[in-house]
CSV table of C-alpha atoms in Angstrom, one decimal:
chain,number,residue,atom,x,y,z
A,1,MET,CA,-8.8,39.4,13.0
A,2,LYS,CA,-12.3,40.9,13.5
A,3,ARG,CA,-12.9,41.0,9.8
A,4,LEU,CA,-11.8,37.4,9.5
A,5,LYS,CA,-14.3,36.3,12.1
A,6,THR,CA,-17.0,38.2,10.4
A,7,LEU,CA,-16.2,36.6,7.1
A,8,LEU,CA,-16.1,33.1,8.6
A,9,ALA,CA,-19.4,33.7,10.3
A,10,THR,CA,-20.9,34.7,7.0
A,11,VAL,CA,-19.5,31.6,5.4
A,12,ALA,CA,-21.0,29.4,8.1
A,13,LEU,CA,-24.4,31.0,7.6
A,14,GLY,CA,-24.2,30.6,3.8
A,15,SER,CA,-23.1,26.9,4.1
A,16,ALA,CA,-26.1,26.2,6.4
A,17,ALA,CA,-28.6,27.7,3.9
A,18,PRO,CA,-30.9,25.5,1.7
A,19,PHE,CA,-29.6,23.7,-1.3
A,20,ALA,CA,-30.3,24.4,-5.0
A,21,SER,CA,-31.2,21.4,-7.1
A,22,ALA,CA,-28.9,20.3,-9.9
A,23,ILE,CA,-31.5,17.9,-11.2
A,24,GLU,CA,-35.3,17.7,-10.9
A,25,ILE,CA,-36.8,14.8,-9.1
A,26,ILE,CA,-40.1,13.8,-10.7
A,27,VAL,CA,-42.0,11.5,-8.3
A,28,PRO,CA,-44.8,9.2,-9.3
A,29,ALA,CA,-46.7,10.0,-6.1
A,30,TYR,CA,-49.2,7.2,-6.5
A,31,PHE,CA,-49.8,7.0,-2.7
A,32,TYR,CA,-52.9,8.4,-1.0
A,33,PRO,CA,-52.4,11.5,1.2
A,34,SER,CA,-53.6,10.0,4.4
A,35,TRP,CA,-55.2,12.3,7.0
A,36,MET,CA,-52.9,10.7,9.5
A,37,PRO,CA,-49.7,12.8,9.5
A,38,SER,CA,-47.4,9.8,10.3
A,39,GLN,CA,-48.8,7.9,7.3
A,40,ASN,CA,-48.9,10.8,4.8
A,41,GLU,CA,-45.9,10.5,2.5
A,42,TRP,CA,-46.8,13.8,0.9
A,43,HIS,CA,-45.4,15.4,4.0
A,44,GLN,CA,-42.0,13.9,3.0
A,45,LEU,CA,-42.4,15.5,-0.4
A,46,SER,CA,-43.0,18.9,1.2
A,47,TRP,CA,-39.9,18.4,3.4
A,48,ALA,CA,-37.8,17.7,0.2
A,49,ALA,CA,-39.1,20.9,-1.5
A,50,GLN,CA,-38.3,22.9,1.6
A,51,GLN,CA,-34.6,21.9,1.2
A,52,GLY,CA,-34.6,23.8,-2.1
A,53,VAL,CA,-34.6,20.7,-4.3
A,54,GLN,CA,-36.7,20.8,-7.4
A,55,VAL,CA,-39.4,18.2,-6.7
A,56,THR,CA,-42.4,17.6,-9.0
A,57,ALA,CA,-45.0,15.2,-7.8
A,58,ILE,CA,-47.3,13.3,-10.1
A,59,MET,CA,-50.7,13.1,-8.4
A,60,ASN,CA,-52.9,10.2,-9.4
A,61,PRO,CA,-56.2,10.0,-7.4
A,62,GLY,CA,-57.8,7.3,-9.5
A,63,ASN,CA,-55.9,6.4,-12.6
A,64,GLY,CA,-56.5,10.0,-13.5
A,65,PRO,CA,-58.3,12.9,-11.7
A,66,GLY,CA,-61.2,10.7,-10.5
A,67,THR,CA,-64.8,11.8,-10.6
A,68,ALA,CA,-64.7,14.6,-8.0
A,69,SER,CA,-62.3,16.7,-6.0
A,70,ASN,CA,-60.8,15.0,-3.0
A,71,SER,CA,-60.2,17.1,0.2
A,72,ASP,CA,-57.2,15.1,1.3
A,73,TYR,CA,-55.5,15.7,-2.0
A,74,VAL,CA,-56.4,19.4,-1.9
A,75,ALA,CA,-54.8,19.8,1.5
A,76,SER,CA,-51.6,17.9,0.6
A,77,VAL,CA,-51.2,19.5,-2.8
A,78,ASN,CA,-51.6,23.0,-1.3
A,79,GLU,CA,-49.1,22.2,1.4
A,80,PHE,CA,-46.6,20.8,-1.1
A,81,ARG,CA,-46.9,23.7,-3.5
A,82,ALA,CA,-46.5,26.2,-0.6
A,83,ALA,CA,-43.3,24.4,0.3
A,84,GLY,CA,-42.0,25.1,-3.2
A,85,GLY,CA,-42.9,21.9,-5.0
A,86,LYS,CA,-44.8,21.4,-8.3
A,87,VAL,CA,-47.7,19.1,-8.9
A,88,ILE,CA,-48.7,17.6,-12.2
A,89,GLY,CA,-51.7,15.4,-12.9
A,90,TYR,CA,-51.6,11.8,-14.2
A,91,VAL,CA,-53.4,11.3,-17.5
A,92,TYR,CA,-53.2,8.0,-19.4
A,93,THR,CA,-53.2,8.2,-23.2
A,94,CYS,CA,-53.5,4.7,-24.5
A,95,TYR,CA,-50.4,5.2,-26.7
A,96,GLY,CA,-52.4,7.5,-28.9
A,97,VAL,CA,-53.6,4.7,-31.2
A,98,ASN,CA,-56.1,2.9,-29.0
A,99,HIS,CA,-53.6,0.3,-27.7
A,100,CYS,CA,-54.6,0.3,-24.0
A,101,THR,CA,-54.8,-3.3,-22.7
A,102,SER,CA,-55.7,-2.8,-19.1
A,103,GLU,CA,-58.0,0.1,-19.1
A,104,VAL,CA,-61.8,0.2,-19.3
A,105,PRO,CA,-62.7,1.3,-21.9
A,106,PRO,CA,-59.5,0.4,-23.8
A,107,THR,CA,-59.5,3.5,-25.9
A,108,ARG,CA,-58.8,7.3,-25.4
A,109,SER,CA,-59.7,10.3,-27.5
A,110,THR,CA,-57.7,13.5,-27.5
A,111,GLY,CA,-60.9,15.1,-26.0
A,112,GLU,CA,-60.9,12.7,-23.1
A,113,VAL,CA,-57.2,13.4,-22.4
A,114,LEU,CA,-57.8,17.2,-22.4
A,115,ALA,CA,-60.9,16.8,-20.3
A,116,ASP,CA,-59.0,15.0,-17.6
A,117,ALA,CA,-56.3,17.7,-17.7
A,118,GLN,CA,-59.0,20.3,-17.2
A,119,LYS,CA,-60.4,18.5,-14.2
A,120,TYR,CA,-56.9,18.7,-12.5
A,121,ALA,CA,-56.8,22.4,-13.3
A,122,GLY,CA,-60.2,23.1,-11.8
A,123,TRP,CA,-60.0,20.9,-8.7
A,124,TYR,CA,-56.3,21.1,-7.7
A,125,GLY,CA,-54.7,24.1,-9.5
A,126,VAL,CA,-51.9,21.9,-10.8
A,127,ASP,CA,-48.7,23.0,-12.5
A,128,GLY,CA,-49.1,20.6,-15.5
A,129,VAL,CA,-49.8,17.1,-16.6
A,130,PHE,CA,-48.0,13.7,-16.9
A,131,LEU,CA,-49.0,12.0,-20.1
A,132,ASP,CA,-48.5,8.3,-19.4
A,133,GLU,CA,-48.6,5.5,-21.9
A,134,MET,CA,-47.1,7.8,-24.5
A,135,ALA,CA,-46.5,6.3,-27.9
A,136,THR,CA,-43.1,6.4,-29.6
A,137,GLN,CA,-43.9,5.9,-33.3
A,138,SER,CA,-44.5,8.6,-35.9
A,139,SER,CA,-48.0,7.3,-36.7
A,140,ALA,CA,-49.2,8.5,-33.3
A,141,LEU,CA,-47.7,12.0,-33.6
A,142,PRO,CA,-51.0,13.7,-34.7
A,143,PHE,CA,-52.7,12.5,-31.6
A,144,TYR,CA,-50.0,14.0,-29.3
A,145,GLN,CA,-49.7,17.1,-31.4
A,146,THR,CA,-53.4,17.8,-30.8
A,147,VAL,CA,-53.1,17.1,-27.1
A,148,SER,CA,-50.0,19.3,-26.7
A,149,ASN,CA,-51.5,22.1,-28.7
A,150,GLY,CA,-54.7,22.0,-26.6
A,151,LEU,CA,-52.8,21.9,-23.3
A,152,ARG,CA,-50.6,24.8,-24.3
A,153,ALA,CA,-53.5,26.9,-25.6
A,154,ALA,CA,-55.4,26.5,-22.3
A,155,HIS,CA,-52.5,26.6,-20.0
A,156,PRO,CA,-49.4,28.2,-21.5
A,157,ASP,CA,-47.4,28.1,-18.3
A,158,TRP,CA,-48.0,24.3,-17.6
A,159,GLN,CA,-45.2,21.8,-17.4
A,160,ILE,CA,-46.0,18.9,-19.8
A,161,VAL,CA,-44.2,15.7,-19.0
A,162,GLY,CA,-44.6,12.7,-21.4
A,163,ASN,CA,-43.8,9.1,-20.5
A,164,PRO,CA,-42.9,7.0,-23.5
A,165,GLY,CA,-40.6,4.9,-21.2
A,166,VAL,CA,-38.2,4.5,-24.1
A,167,THR,CA,-36.7,6.9,-26.6
A,168,PRO,CA,-39.4,8.0,-29.1
A,169,THR,CA,-39.0,8.8,-32.8
A,170,ALA,CA,-38.1,12.4,-33.8
A,171,GLY,CA,-41.0,14.8,-33.4
A,172,TYR,CA,-42.0,14.0,-29.8
A,173,THR,CA,-39.4,16.2,-28.2
A,174,VAL,CA,-41.2,19.5,-29.0
A,175,LEU,CA,-44.5,18.3,-27.7
A,176,ALA,CA,-43.4,18.2,-24.0
A,177,ASN,CA,-41.1,20.1,-21.6
A,178,THR,CA,-39.7,16.8,-20.5
A,179,LEU,CA,-39.9,13.2,-21.9
A,180,MET,CA,-39.3,10.4,-19.5
A,181,SER,CA,-37.5,8.3,-22.1
A,182,PHE,CA,-36.4,5.6,-19.7
A,183,GLU,CA,-38.6,3.6,-17.3
A,184,GLY,CA,-37.0,0.4,-16.1
A,185,SER,CA,-34.8,-1.4,-13.7
A,186,TYR,CA,-31.4,-0.5,-12.2
A,187,THR,CA,-29.8,-3.3,-14.2
A,188,ASP,CA,-31.2,-2.0,-17.5
A,189,PHE,CA,-30.3,1.6,-16.7
A,190,ILE,CA,-26.7,0.7,-15.8
A,191,GLY,CA,-26.1,-1.9,-18.5
A,192,GLY,CA,-28.4,-0.7,-21.4
A,193,SER,CA,-27.9,1.8,-24.2
A,194,PHE,CA,-30.1,4.6,-22.9
A,195,LEU,CA,-27.4,6.8,-21.6
A,196,SER,CA,-25.0,6.3,-24.5
A,197,GLY,CA,-27.7,7.2,-27.0
A,198,LEU,CA,-28.9,10.3,-25.3
A,199,THR,CA,-29.9,13.4,-27.3
A,200,ASN,CA,-31.6,16.5,-25.8
A,201,ALA,CA,-30.5,15.3,-22.3
A,202,ALA,CA,-31.6,18.4,-20.5
A,203,SER,CA,-35.3,17.8,-21.6
A,204,THR,CA,-35.0,14.0,-20.9
A,205,GLY,CA,-35.8,12.1,-17.7
A,206,ALA,CA,-35.6,8.6,-16.3
A,207,ILE,CA,-37.6,6.6,-13.8
A,208,VAL,CA,-35.5,3.8,-12.4
A,209,HIS,CA,-37.0,1.2,-10.1
A,210,SER,CA,-35.5,-1.9,-8.4
A,211,VAL,CA,-32.5,0.1,-7.1
A,212,ALA,CA,-31.9,-1.8,-3.9
A,213,THR,CA,-29.3,0.1,-2.0
A,214,VAL,CA,-28.2,3.7,-1.2
A,215,ALA,CA,-25.0,3.0,-3.0
A,216,GLN,CA,-26.8,1.9,-6.2
A,217,MET,CA,-29.1,5.0,-5.9
A,218,GLN,CA,-26.1,7.3,-5.7
A,219,GLN,CA,-24.6,5.5,-8.7
A,220,VAL,CA,-27.7,6.2,-10.7
A,221,MET,CA,-27.9,9.8,-9.6
A,222,GLY,CA,-24.2,10.3,-10.4
A,223,LEU,CA,-24.7,8.9,-14.0
A,224,ALA,CA,-27.8,11.1,-14.4
A,225,ARG,CA,-25.7,14.2,-13.5
A,226,GLN,CA,-22.7,13.0,-15.7
A,227,TYR,CA,-24.9,12.7,-18.7
A,228,GLY,CA,-26.9,15.9,-18.1
A,229,LEU,CA,-30.3,14.4,-17.5
A,230,GLY,CA,-32.9,17.0,-16.7
A,231,ALA,CA,-35.1,14.8,-14.4
A,232,ILE,CA,-34.8,11.6,-12.5
A,233,TYR,CA,-36.6,9.4,-10.0
A,234,VAL,CA,-35.0,6.4,-8.3
A,235,THR,CA,-36.8,3.9,-6.1
A,236,ASP,CA,-36.2,0.6,-4.3
A,237,GLY,CA,-39.7,-0.4,-5.2
A,238,THR,CA,-39.9,-3.4,-7.6
A,239,MET,CA,-42.2,-4.7,-10.3
A,240,ALA,CA,-42.6,-7.9,-8.3
A,241,SER,CA,-44.6,-5.9,-5.7
A,242,GLY,CA,-47.1,-5.0,-8.4
A,243,ASN,CA,-46.5,-1.3,-8.5
A,244,PRO,CA,-43.1,0.2,-7.5
A,245,TYR,CA,-44.5,3.7,-7.0
A,246,LEU,CA,-47.0,3.1,-4.2
A,247,HIS,CA,-44.5,4.4,-1.6
A,248,LEU,CA,-41.4,6.7,-1.5
A,249,PRO,CA,-38.1,4.8,-1.5
A,250,SER,CA,-36.7,3.9,1.9
A,251,TYR,CA,-33.7,6.1,1.2
A,252,TRP,CA,-35.7,9.2,0.2
A,253,ALA,CA,-33.7,11.6,2.4
A,254,ALA,CA,-30.5,10.3,0.8
A,255,GLU,CA,-31.9,10.7,-2.7
A,256,VAL,CA,-32.9,14.3,-1.9
A,257,ALA,CA,-29.3,14.9,-0.7
A,258,ALA,CA,-27.9,13.3,-3.9
A,259,ALA,CA,-30.0,15.7,-6.0
A,260,ALA,CA,-28.8,18.8,-4.3
A,261,VAL,CA,-25.7,20.9,-4.6
A,262,PRO,CA,-24.6,24.1,-2.7
A,263,GLU,CA,-25.6,27.4,-4.2
A,264,PRO,CA,-22.7,28.6,-6.5
A,265,ALA,CA,-22.5,31.9,-4.5
A,266,GLN,CA,-22.3,30.0,-1.3
A,267,ALA,CA,-19.7,27.7,-2.6
A,268,ALA,CA,-17.6,30.6,-3.9
A,269,LEU,CA,-17.9,32.4,-0.5
A,270,LEU,CA,-16.8,29.2,1.3
A,271,VAL,CA,-13.7,28.9,-0.9
A,272,ALA,CA,-12.9,32.6,-0.4
A,273,GLY,CA,-13.3,32.3,3.3
A,274,LEU,CA,-11.0,29.3,3.5
A,275,GLY,CA,-8.5,31.1,1.4
A,276,VAL,CA,-8.4,34.1,3.8
A,277,LEU,CA,-8.1,31.8,6.7
A,278,ALA,CA,-5.1,30.0,5.2
A,279,LEU,CA,-3.4,33.4,4.3
A,280,SER,CA,-4.0,34.6,7.9
A,281,ARG,CA,-2.4,31.5,9.4
A,282,ARG,CA,0.5,31.8,7.0
A,283,ARG,CA,1.2,35.4,8.1
A,284,ARG,CA,1.0,34.5,11.7
A,285,SER,CA,3.6,31.7,11.3
A,286,VAL,CA,6.1,34.1,9.7
């Protein structure tokens, strides 16, 4: 009986331990890290990382790294990374063929993209970059090959995340660790062809906005797991608000829980403990 109590105590400790993430959450953290703790959503990112969930935050001080280091970002980035999170820097790329329509100036060179990446490295010690406005057509491949080669030469351990928003042509997959090949609404994610046409799911991610309820979020997370997606972000922010990524979703804690699963060793220990308990009860009833 003493051995049984010891085993169950161990099970209880194991089941109370942090969770291991089954899927990475890549968060467009386009919100300012306020110096007021109650208004700093980066603290919520740190909390999520402390749960053992794989959380990567995309920092974006000023549609890129900005013109100088920012002390509020430095403090929040350091806190988040100390909690176990990863930070990647937002860099827009104008679709690789000078197709920016809302930027000033409306063109980008590979040198400018790499220079922005280097600013993030020097000012914030980031873990990689998020290449937004990524092209999908083969004609833009040389642009992204140059960028990818430059990033990997300078920072071999960096995480490169590209955001074409749709599935690109062959050739893009090898240029990044993860491609966010879906960026769209809940309706399009559930009813569209993205999931059924998946290839290289483990290195593919999705950003899903306009997901209004916890139940819908859990449905999206469940499908992401079912199809083996490597990364996901789900939010109740909408395009009608102008930018759905200016705040964390209202159900952030539930999303973190949906991304986590018990450690396999802990789960096995729990099953073993319950089996011993059932056997003991059976013997006592005989």
